[in-house]
Amino acid sequence: MNTTEPLSGMPFTVEGKAAMMERALGSAGISILCQDARLSIFYAENLPPHFAALFAPGSSDAILFGDAHGRYLTALKHKVLETGIPNNAEVEIDVDGERRTYELKIQRTGERGAHGLLSVMAEVTESRHREKVLKSLLRELSHRSKNLLAIIQGIATQTARNTLSLDSFLLKFRGRLQSLSNSQDLITDSSWRGAYLFELAEKQFAPYWPETAGSMPIYGINAHLTPNAAVHLGLALHELIVNSASFGAISGGAASITLNCREAMINDRKAIEVAWAEVLHDQAEVHEFSDNSFGRTVLERVVPSSVNGKAELNLVPGRIEYRLTIPETEFEIFKRV
């Protein structure tokens, strides 16, 4: 469209054009400030109520925006007057107890020797808030992604150290990655707030629990875990469940397993204890996790260290017992049953 030529159709009077411009400014939430070379505001249009109450012909930036912002804008506008190069500014002020952000686009007007300034002002509070939230989320996502990659790298390294063949490595590594993925799904669904213990345990049990064994054996307090605790408890449960499905109670289709969560204490602080108890087929058998196995390392070292808690793995005749104590910084209890 050629903006230098008049529009075709019914011509507007000067008054009609002015009215159209006023309506357009009002609809767009845009304000106009005109200043002379001394930075005295001689004309303003469509000011928000807060500024309109302060404005009078001859007002200064300090009157409208406060002394600190006034000094900042004065220095900036003098530079625009001197150079003719447009510039932008943002100011934050309190309006009715709320912090609001305004953006000003400033440019020089007039002929040589009679310069002035035109400032186009718009409130950008919501858009700046969204930008801050988005940047915060991206930083959090980057941080969590790095943590997740570090966990995956650790799983890959430790799995490789404790397997003798490529097929065995792939089988174990894929299972552990799937366990991590199951926990991560719950965390993502909650907008990164974490996961409930019962849902986490059900996700880990689901691929291995026999249909004939009845409901999954999860009891006690359904604590809400932080993302960190959910990921690492998920890994611990995976090792216990896979071991049971390979050598223990689940492999025989028996439901002689219980997972119980109860309130506890750790170092004089509130905590929860997640307890696994498994009865083996052979009551005389003492099951042995290999001393250097990744599963045992996860249960006794990696998981308790990652949640700043403590763990105990007991292998006694006919039973496998595991207790993980998680401090209150890693969970919340919303409902006690």
mmCIF file with all atom_site columns, N, CA and C in Angstrom, residues 248-304:
data_model
loop_
_atom_site.group_PDB
_atom_site.id
_atom_site.type_symbol
_atom_site.label_atom_id
_atom_site.label_alt_id
_atom_site.label_comp_id
_atom_site.label_asym_id
_atom_site.label_entity_id
_atom_site.label_seq_id
_atom_site.pdbx_PDB_ins_code
_atom_site.Cartn_x
_atom_site.Cartn_y
_atom_site.Cartn_z
_atom_site.occupancy
_atom_site.B_iso_or_equiv
_atom_site.pdbx_formal_charge
_atom_site.auth_seq_id
_atom_site.auth_comp_id
_atom_site.auth_asym_id
_atom_site.auth_atom_id
_atom_site.pdbx_PDB_model_num
ATOM 1   N N  . GLY A 1 248 ? 13.420 -63.817 42.167 1.00 0.00 ? 248 GLY A N  1
ATOM 2   C CA . GLY A 1 248 ? 12.700 -63.842 43.431 1.00 0.00 ? 248 GLY A CA 1
ATOM 3   C C  . GLY A 1 248 ? 11.234 -64.178 43.335 1.00 0.00 ? 248 GLY A C  1
ATOM 4   N N  . ALA A 1 249 ? 10.430 -63.519 44.162 1.00 0.00 ? 249 ALA A N  1
ATOM 5   C CA . ALA A 1 249 ? 9.024  -63.873 44.325 1.00 0.00 ? 249 ALA A CA 1
ATOM 6   C C  . ALA A 1 249 ? 8.220  -63.671 43.034 1.00 0.00 ? 249 ALA A C  1
ATOM 7   N N  . ILE A 1 250 ? 8.459  -62.594 42.310 1.00 0.00 ? 250 ILE A N  1
ATOM 8   C CA . ILE A 1 250 ? 7.663  -62.329 41.103 1.00 0.00 ? 250 ILE A CA 1
ATOM 9   C C  . ILE A 1 250 ? 7.910  -63.395 40.052 1.00 0.00 ? 250 ILE A C  1
ATOM 10  N N  . SER A 1 251 ? 9.116  -63.925 39.989 1.00 0.00 ? 251 SER A N  1
ATOM 11  C CA . SER A 1 251 ? 9.431  -64.937 38.967 1.00 0.00 ? 251 SER A CA 1
ATOM 12  C C  . SER A 1 251 ? 8.564  -66.175 39.114 1.00 0.00 ? 251 SER A C  1
ATOM 13  N N  . GLY A 1 252 ? 8.095  -66.444 40.328 1.00 0.00 ? 252 GLY A N  1
ATOM 14  C CA . GLY A 1 252 ? 7.243  -67.609 40.546 1.00 0.00 ? 252 GLY A CA 1
ATOM 15  C C  . GLY A 1 252 ? 5.767  -67.276 40.567 1.00 0.00 ? 252 GLY A C  1
ATOM 16  N N  . GLY A 1 253 ? 5.437  -66.008 40.245 1.00 0.00 ? 253 GLY A N  1
ATOM 17  C CA . GLY A 1 253 ? 4.034  -65.612 40.220 1.00 0.00 ? 253 GLY A CA 1
ATOM 18  C C  . GLY A 1 253 ? 3.448  -65.356 41.584 1.00 0.00 ? 253 GLY A C  1
ATOM 19  N N  . ALA A 1 254 ? 4.288  -65.354 42.615 1.00 0.00 ? 254 ALA A N  1
ATOM 20  C CA . ALA A 1 254 ? 3.793  -65.154 43.982 1.00 0.00 ? 254 ALA A CA 1
ATOM 21  C C  . ALA A 1 254 ? 3.694  -63.670 44.297 1.00 0.00 ? 254 ALA A C  1
ATOM 22  N N  . ALA A 1 255 ? 2.783  -63.332 45.180 1.00 0.00 ? 255 ALA A N  1
ATOM 23  C CA . ALA A 1 255 ? 2.588  -61.934 45.573 1.00 0.00 ? 255 ALA A CA 1
ATOM 24  C C  . ALA A 1 255 ? 3.170  -61.667 46.947 1.00 0.00 ? 255 ALA A C  1
ATOM 25  N N  . SER A 1 256 ? 4.253  -62.375 47.278 1.00 0.00 ? 256 SER A N  1
ATOM 26  C CA . SER A 1 256 ? 4.815  -62.257 48.625 1.00 0.00 ? 256 SER A CA 1
ATOM 27  C C  . SER A 1 256 ? 5.807  -61.097 48.705 1.00 0.00 ? 256 SER A C  1
ATOM 28  N N  . ILE A 1 257 ? 5.308  -59.918 48.324 1.00 0.00 ? 257 ILE A N  1
ATOM 29  C CA . ILE A 1 257 ? 6.098  -58.684 48.374 1.00 0.00 ? 257 ILE A CA 1
ATOM 30  C C  . ILE A 1 257 ? 5.217  -57.607 48.988 1.00 0.00 ? 257 ILE A C  1
ATOM 31  N N  . THR A 1 258 ? 5.802  -56.750 49.790 1.00 0.00 ? 258 THR A N  1
ATOM 32  C CA . THR A 1 258 ? 5.079  -55.560 50.253 1.00 0.00 ? 258 THR A CA 1
ATOM 33  C C  . THR A 1 258 ? 5.998  -54.350 50.125 1.00 0.00 ? 258 THR A C  1
ATOM 34  N N  . LEU A 1 259 ? 5.389  -53.249 49.729 1.00 0.00 ? 259 LEU A N  1
ATOM 35  C CA . LEU A 1 259 ? 6.083  -51.961 49.683 1.00 0.00 ? 259 LEU A CA 1
ATOM 36  C C  . LEU A 1 259 ? 5.284  -51.022 50.581 1.00 0.00 ? 259 LEU A C  1
ATOM 37  N N  . ASN A 1 260 ? 5.920  -50.578 51.642 1.00 0.00 ? 260 ASN A N  1
ATOM 38  C CA . ASN A 1 260 ? 5.194  -49.808 52.649 1.00 0.00 ? 260 ASN A CA 1
ATOM 39  C C  . ASN A 1 260 ? 5.919  -48.488 52.922 1.00 0.00 ? 260 ASN A C  1
ATOM 40  N N  . CYS A 1 261 ? 5.138  -47.411 53.009 1.00 0.00 ? 261 CYS A N  1
ATOM 41  C CA . CYS A 1 261 ? 5.714  -46.097 53.321 1.00 0.00 ? 261 CYS A CA 1
ATOM 42  C C  . CYS A 1 261 ? 5.130  -45.598 54.638 1.00 0.00 ? 261 CYS A C  1
ATOM 43  N N  . ARG A 1 262 ? 6.000  -45.233 55.553 1.00 0.00 ? 262 ARG A N  1
ATOM 44  C CA . ARG A 1 262 ? 5.532  -44.734 56.848 1.00 0.00 ? 262 ARG A CA 1
ATOM 45  C C  . ARG A 1 262 ? 6.403  -43.558 57.288 1.00 0.00 ? 262 ARG A C  1
ATOM 46  N N  . GLU A 1 263 ? 5.867  -42.792 58.232 1.00 0.00 ? 263 GLU A N  1
ATOM 47  C CA . GLU A 1 263 ? 6.613  -41.646 58.744 1.00 0.00 ? 263 GLU A CA 1
ATOM 48  C C  . GLU A 1 263 ? 7.781  -42.131 59.600 1.00 0.00 ? 263 GLU A C  1
ATOM 49  N N  . ALA A 1 264 ? 8.886  -41.355 59.557 1.00 0.00 ? 264 ALA A N  1
ATOM 50  C CA . ALA A 1 264 ? 10.085 -41.726 60.294 1.00 0.00 ? 264 ALA A CA 1
ATOM 51  C C  . ALA A 1 264 ? 10.840 -40.454 60.671 1.00 0.00 ? 264 ALA A C  1
ATOM 52  N N  . MET A 1 265 ? 12.033 -40.628 61.202 1.00 0.00 ? 265 MET A N  1
ATOM 53  C CA . MET A 1 265 ? 12.904 -39.514 61.541 1.00 0.00 ? 265 MET A CA 1
ATOM 54  C C  . MET A 1 265 ? 14.297 -39.812 61.009 1.00 0.00 ? 265 MET A C  1
ATOM 55  N N  . ILE A 1 266 ? 15.010 -38.743 60.613 1.00 0.00 ? 266 ILE A N  1
ATOM 56  C CA . ILE A 1 266 ? 16.402 -38.887 60.221 1.00 0.00 ? 266 ILE A CA 1
ATOM 57  C C  . ILE A 1 266 ? 17.155 -37.648 60.706 1.00 0.00 ? 266 ILE A C  1
ATOM 58  N N  . ASN A 1 267 ? 18.154 -37.877 61.557 1.00 0.00 ? 267 ASN A N  1
ATOM 59  C CA . ASN A 1 267 ? 18.932 -36.770 62.129 1.00 0.00 ? 267 ASN A CA 1
ATOM 60  C C  . ASN A 1 267 ? 18.025 -35.720 62.772 1.00 0.00 ? 267 ASN A C  1
ATOM 61  N N  . ASP A 1 268 ? 17.056 -36.182 63.565 1.00 0.00 ? 268 ASP A N  1
ATOM 62  C CA . ASP A 1 268 ? 16.103 -35.313 64.280 1.00 0.00 ? 268 ASP A CA 1
ATOM 63  C C  . ASP A 1 268 ? 15.208 -34.506 63.342 1.00 0.00 ? 268 ASP A C  1
ATOM 64  N N  . ARG A 1 269 ? 15.082 -34.951 62.125 1.00 0.00 ? 269 ARG A N  1
ATOM 65  C CA . ARG A 1 269 ? 14.205 -34.280 61.167 1.00 0.00 ? 269 ARG A CA 1
ATOM 66  C C  . ARG A 1 269 ? 13.142 -35.266 60.690 1.00 0.00 ? 269 ARG A C  1
ATOM 67  N N  . LYS A 1 270 ? 11.979 -34.718 60.315 1.00 0.00 ? 270 LYS A N  1
ATOM 68  C CA . LYS A 1 270 ? 10.911 -35.570 59.808 1.00 0.00 ? 270 LYS A CA 1
ATOM 69  C C  . LYS A 1 270 ? 11.347 -36.224 58.497 1.00 0.00 ? 270 LYS A C  1
ATOM 70  N N  . ALA A 1 271 ? 10.860 -37.442 58.307 1.00 0.00 ? 271 ALA A N  1
ATOM 71  C CA . ALA A 1 271 ? 11.237 -38.200 57.114 1.00 0.00 ? 271 ALA A CA 1
ATOM 72  C C  . ALA A 1 271 ? 10.160 -39.237 56.840 1.00 0.00 ? 271 ALA A C  1
ATOM 73  N N  . ILE A 1 272 ? 10.310 -39.915 55.722 1.00 0.00 ? 272 ILE A N  1
ATOM 74  C CA . ILE A 1 272 ? 9.509  -41.108 55.451 1.00 0.00 ? 272 ILE A CA 1
ATOM 75  C C  . ILE A 1 272 ? 10.467 -42.272 55.210 1.00 0.00 ? 272 ILE A C  1
ATOM 76  N N  . GLU A 1 273 ? 10.001 -43.470 55.564 1.00 0.00 ? 273 GLU A N  1
ATOM 77  C CA . GLU A 1 273 ? 10.764 -44.672 55.278 1.00 0.00 ? 273 GLU A CA 1
ATOM 78  C C  . GLU A 1 273 ? 9.975  -45.515 54.284 1.00 0.00 ? 273 GLU A C  1
ATOM 79  N N  . VAL A 1 274 ? 10.601 -45.794 53.147 1.00 0.00 ? 274 VAL A N  1
ATOM 80  C CA . VAL A 1 274 ? 10.004 -46.659 52.132 1.00 0.00 ? 274 VAL A CA 1
ATOM 81  C C  . VAL A 1 274 ? 10.642 -48.031 52.300 1.00 0.00 ? 274 VAL A C  1
ATOM 82  N N  . ALA A 1 275 ? 9.820  -49.022 52.675 1.00 0.00 ? 275 ALA A N  1
ATOM 83  C CA . ALA A 1 275 ? 10.343 -50.343 53.035 1.00 0.00 ? 275 ALA A CA 1
ATOM 84  C C  . ALA A 1 275 ? 9.854  -51.409 52.058 1.00 0.00 ? 275 ALA A C  1
ATOM 85  N N  . TRP A 1 276 ? 10.793 -52.150 51.499 1.00 0.00 ? 276 TRP A N  1
ATOM 86  C CA . TRP A 1 276 ? 10.518 -53.286 50.619 1.00 0.00 ? 276 TRP A CA 1
ATOM 87  C C  . TRP A 1 276 ? 10.762 -54.570 51.405 1.00 0.00 ? 276 TRP A C  1
ATOM 88  N N  . ALA A 1 277 ? 9.796  -55.486 51.402 1.00 0.00 ? 277 ALA A N  1
ATOM 89  C CA . ALA A 1 277 ? 9.968  -56.792 52.041 1.00 0.00 ? 277 ALA A CA 1
ATOM 90  C C  . ALA A 1 277 ? 9.530  -57.862 51.053 1.00 0.00 ? 277 ALA A C  1
ATOM 91  N N  . GLU A 1 278 ? 10.413 -58.807 50.765 1.00 0.00 ? 278 GLU A N  1
ATOM 92  C CA . GLU A 1 278 ? 10.133 -59.867 49.785 1.00 0.00 ? 278 GLU A CA 1
ATOM 93  C C  . GLU A 1 278 ? 10.444 -61.228 50.396 1.00 0.00 ? 278 GLU A C  1
ATOM 94  N N  . VAL A 1 279 ? 9.481  -62.122 50.307 1.00 0.00 ? 279 VAL A N  1
ATOM 95  C CA . VAL A 1 279 ? 9.667  -63.490 50.802 1.00 0.00 ? 279 VAL A CA 1
ATOM 96  C C  . VAL A 1 279 ? 10.046 -64.377 49.624 1.00 0.00 ? 279 VAL A C  1
ATOM 97  N N  . LEU A 1 280 ? 11.176 -65.083 49.732 1.00 0.00 ? 280 LEU A N  1
ATOM 98  C CA . LEU A 1 280 ? 11.671 -65.937 48.653 1.00 0.00 ? 280 LEU A CA 1
ATOM 99  C C  . LEU A 1 280 ? 11.003 -67.309 48.689 1.00 0.00 ? 280 LEU A C  1
ATOM 100 N N  . HIS A 1 281 ? 11.046 -67.990 47.545 1.00 0.00 ? 281 HIS A N  1
ATOM 101 C CA . HIS A 1 281 ? 10.442 -69.337 47.465 1.00 0.00 ? 281 HIS A CA 1
ATOM 102 C C  . HIS A 1 281 ? 11.118 -70.290 48.447 1.00 0.00 ? 281 HIS A C  1
ATOM 103 N N  . ASP A 1 282 ? 12.429 -70.243 48.438 1.00 0.00 ? 282 ASP A N  1
ATOM 104 C CA . ASP A 1 282 ? 13.213 -71.123 49.305 1.00 0.00 ? 282 ASP A CA 1
ATOM 105 C C  . ASP A 1 282 ? 13.510 -70.370 50.597 1.00 0.00 ? 282 ASP A C  1
ATOM 106 N N  . GLN A 1 283 ? 12.881 -70.795 51.688 1.00 0.00 ? 283 GLN A N  1
ATOM 107 C CA . GLN A 1 283 ? 13.026 -70.095 52.955 1.00 0.00 ? 283 GLN A CA 1
ATOM 108 C C  . GLN A 1 283 ? 14.440 -70.183 53.526 1.00 0.00 ? 283 GLN A C  1
ATOM 109 N N  . ALA A 1 284 ? 15.250 -71.088 52.991 1.00 0.00 ? 284 ALA A N  1
ATOM 110 C CA . ALA A 1 284 ? 16.627 -71.216 53.473 1.00 0.00 ? 284 ALA A CA 1
ATOM 111 C C  . ALA A 1 284 ? 17.607 -70.414 52.611 1.00 0.00 ? 284 ALA A C  1
ATOM 112 N N  . GLU A 1 285 ? 17.123 -69.931 51.483 1.00 0.00 ? 285 GLU A N  1
ATOM 113 C CA . GLU A 1 285 ? 18.029 -69.240 50.553 1.00 0.00 ? 285 GLU A CA 1
ATOM 114 C C  . GLU A 1 285 ? 18.417 -67.863 51.077 1.00 0.00 ? 285 GLU A C  1
ATOM 115 N N  . VAL A 1 286 ? 19.685 -67.547 50.940 1.00 0.00 ? 286 VAL A N  1
ATOM 116 C CA . VAL A 1 286 ? 20.172 -66.190 51.196 1.00 0.00 ? 286 VAL A CA 1
ATOM 117 C C  . VAL A 1 286 ? 20.534 -65.599 49.837 1.00 0.00 ? 286 VAL A C  1
ATOM 118 N N  . HIS A 1 287 ? 19.684 -64.724 49.354 1.00 0.00 ? 287 HIS A N  1
ATOM 119 C CA . HIS A 1 287 ? 19.905 -64.158 48.028 1.00 0.00 ? 287 HIS A CA 1
ATOM 120 C C  . HIS A 1 287 ? 21.123 -63.239 48.046 1.00 0.00 ? 287 HIS A C  1
ATOM 121 N N  . GLU A 1 288 ? 21.903 -63.291 46.996 1.00 0.00 ? 288 GLU A N  1
ATOM 122 C CA . GLU A 1 288 ? 23.102 -62.464 46.935 1.00 0.00 ? 288 GLU A CA 1
ATOM 123 C C  . GLU A 1 288 ? 23.070 -61.556 45.707 1.00 0.00 ? 288 GLU A C  1
ATOM 124 N N  . PHE A 1 289 ? 22.929 -60.241 45.960 1.00 0.00 ? 289 PHE A N  1
ATOM 125 C CA . PHE A 1 289 ? 23.285 -59.287 44.924 1.00 0.00 ? 289 PHE A CA 1
ATOM 126 C C  . PHE A 1 289 ? 24.809 -59.344 44.817 1.00 0.00 ? 289 PHE A C  1
ATOM 127 N N  . SER A 1 290 ? 25.326 -59.352 43.617 1.00 0.00 ? 290 SER A N  1
ATOM 128 C CA . SER A 1 290 ? 26.779 -59.345 43.470 1.00 0.00 ? 290 SER A CA 1
ATOM 129 C C  . SER A 1 290 ? 27.345 -58.101 44.155 1.00 0.00 ? 290 SER A C  1
ATOM 130 N N  . ASP A 1 291 ? 28.450 -58.260 44.870 1.00 0.00 ? 291 ASP A N  1
ATOM 131 C CA . ASP A 1 291 ? 29.014 -57.141 45.630 1.00 0.00 ? 291 ASP A CA 1
ATOM 132 C C  . ASP A 1 291 ? 29.300 -55.924 44.760 1.00 0.00 ? 291 ASP A C  1
ATOM 133 N N  . ASN A 1 292 ? 29.678 -56.155 43.502 1.00 0.00 ? 292 ASN A N  1
ATOM 134 C CA . ASN A 1 292 ? 30.008 -55.024 42.645 1.00 0.00 ? 292 ASN A CA 1
ATOM 135 C C  . ASN A 1 292 ? 28.925 -54.750 41.599 1.00 0.00 ? 292 ASN A C  1
ATOM 136 N N  . SER A 1 293 ? 27.719 -55.298 41.823 1.00 0.00 ? 293 SER A N  1
ATOM 137 C CA . SER A 1 293 ? 26.652 -55.119 40.830 1.00 0.00 ? 293 SER A CA 1
ATOM 138 C C  . SER A 1 293 ? 26.107 -53.704 40.870 1.00 0.00 ? 293 SER A C  1
ATOM 139 N N  . PHE A 1 294 ? 25.648 -53.239 39.724 1.00 0.00 ? 294 PHE A N  1
ATOM 140 C CA . PHE A 1 294 ? 25.068 -51.901 39.642 1.00 0.00 ? 294 PHE A CA 1
ATOM 141 C C  . PHE A 1 294 ? 23.819 -51.806 40.506 1.00 0.00 ? 294 PHE A C  1
ATOM 142 N N  . GLY A 1 295 ? 23.005 -52.883 40.530 1.00 0.00 ? 295 GLY A N  1
ATOM 143 C CA . GLY A 1 295 ? 21.788 -52.872 41.331 1.00 0.00 ? 295 GLY A CA 1
ATOM 144 C C  . GLY A 1 295 ? 22.071 -52.583 42.785 1.00 0.00 ? 295 GLY A C  1
ATOM 145 N N  . ARG A 1 296 ? 23.086 -53.255 43.330 1.00 0.00 ? 296 ARG A N  1
ATOM 146 C CA . ARG A 1 296 ? 23.422 -53.042 44.744 1.00 0.00 ? 296 ARG A CA 1
ATOM 147 C C  . ARG A 1 296 ? 23.988 -51.643 44.963 1.00 0.00 ? 296 ARG A C  1
ATOM 148 N N  . THR A 1 297 ? 24.766 -51.157 43.997 1.00 0.00 ? 297 THR A N  1
ATOM 149 C CA . THR A 1 297 ? 25.318 -49.802 44.088 1.00 0.00 ? 297 THR A CA 1
ATOM 150 C C  . THR A 1 297 ? 24.204 -48.764 44.099 1.00 0.00 ? 297 THR A C  1
ATOM 151 N N  . VAL A 1 298 ? 23.207 -48.967 43.249 1.00 0.00 ? 298 VAL A N  1
ATOM 152 C CA . VAL A 1 298 ? 22.064 -48.045 43.204 1.00 0.00 ? 298 VAL A CA 1
ATOM 153 C C  . VAL A 1 298 ? 21.347 -48.023 44.540 1.00 0.00 ? 298 VAL A C  1
ATOM 154 N N  . LEU A 1 299 ? 21.061 -49.211 45.081 1.00 0.00 ? 299 LEU A N  1
ATOM 155 C CA . LEU A 1 299 ? 20.268 -49.311 46.302 1.00 0.00 ? 299 LEU A CA 1
ATOM 156 C C  . LEU A 1 299 ? 21.001 -48.770 47.528 1.00 0.00 ? 299 LEU A C  1
ATOM 157 N N  . GLU A 1 300 ? 22.271 -49.081 47.658 1.00 0.00 ? 300 GLU A N  1
ATOM 158 C CA . GLU A 1 300 ? 22.991 -48.757 48.886 1.00 0.00 ? 300 GLU A CA 1
ATOM 159 C C  . GLU A 1 300 ? 23.727 -47.425 48.838 1.00 0.00 ? 300 GLU A C  1
ATOM 160 N N  . ARG A 1 301 ? 24.072 -46.935 47.633 1.00 0.00 ? 301 ARG A N  1
ATOM 161 C CA . ARG A 1 301 ? 24.898 -45.739 47.564 1.00 0.00 ? 301 ARG A CA 1
ATOM 162 C C  . ARG A 1 301 ? 24.275 -44.612 46.743 1.00 0.00 ? 301 ARG A C  1
ATOM 163 N N  . VAL A 1 302 ? 23.920 -44.905 45.496 1.00 0.00 ? 302 VAL A N  1
ATOM 164 C CA . VAL A 1 302 ? 23.476 -43.843 44.591 1.00 0.00 ? 302 VAL A CA 1
ATOM 165 C C  . VAL A 1 302 ? 22.197 -43.178 45.085 1.00 0.00 ? 302 VAL A C  1
ATOM 166 N N  . VAL A 1 303 ? 21.169 -43.983 45.361 1.00 0.00 ? 303 VAL A N  1
ATOM 167 C CA . VAL A 1 303 ? 19.858 -43.427 45.728 1.00 0.00 ? 303 VAL A CA 1
ATOM 168 C C  . VAL A 1 303 ? 19.888 -42.690 47.070 1.00 0.00 ? 303 VAL A C  1
ATOM 169 N N  . PRO A 1 304 ? 20.372 -43.296 48.156 1.00 0.00 ? 304 PRO A N  1
ATOM 170 C CA . PRO A 1 304 ? 20.375 -42.552 49.428 1.00 0.00 ? 304 PRO A CA 1
ATOM 171 C C  . PRO A 1 304 ? 21.210 -41.271 49.363 1.00 0.00 ? 304 PRO A C  1
#
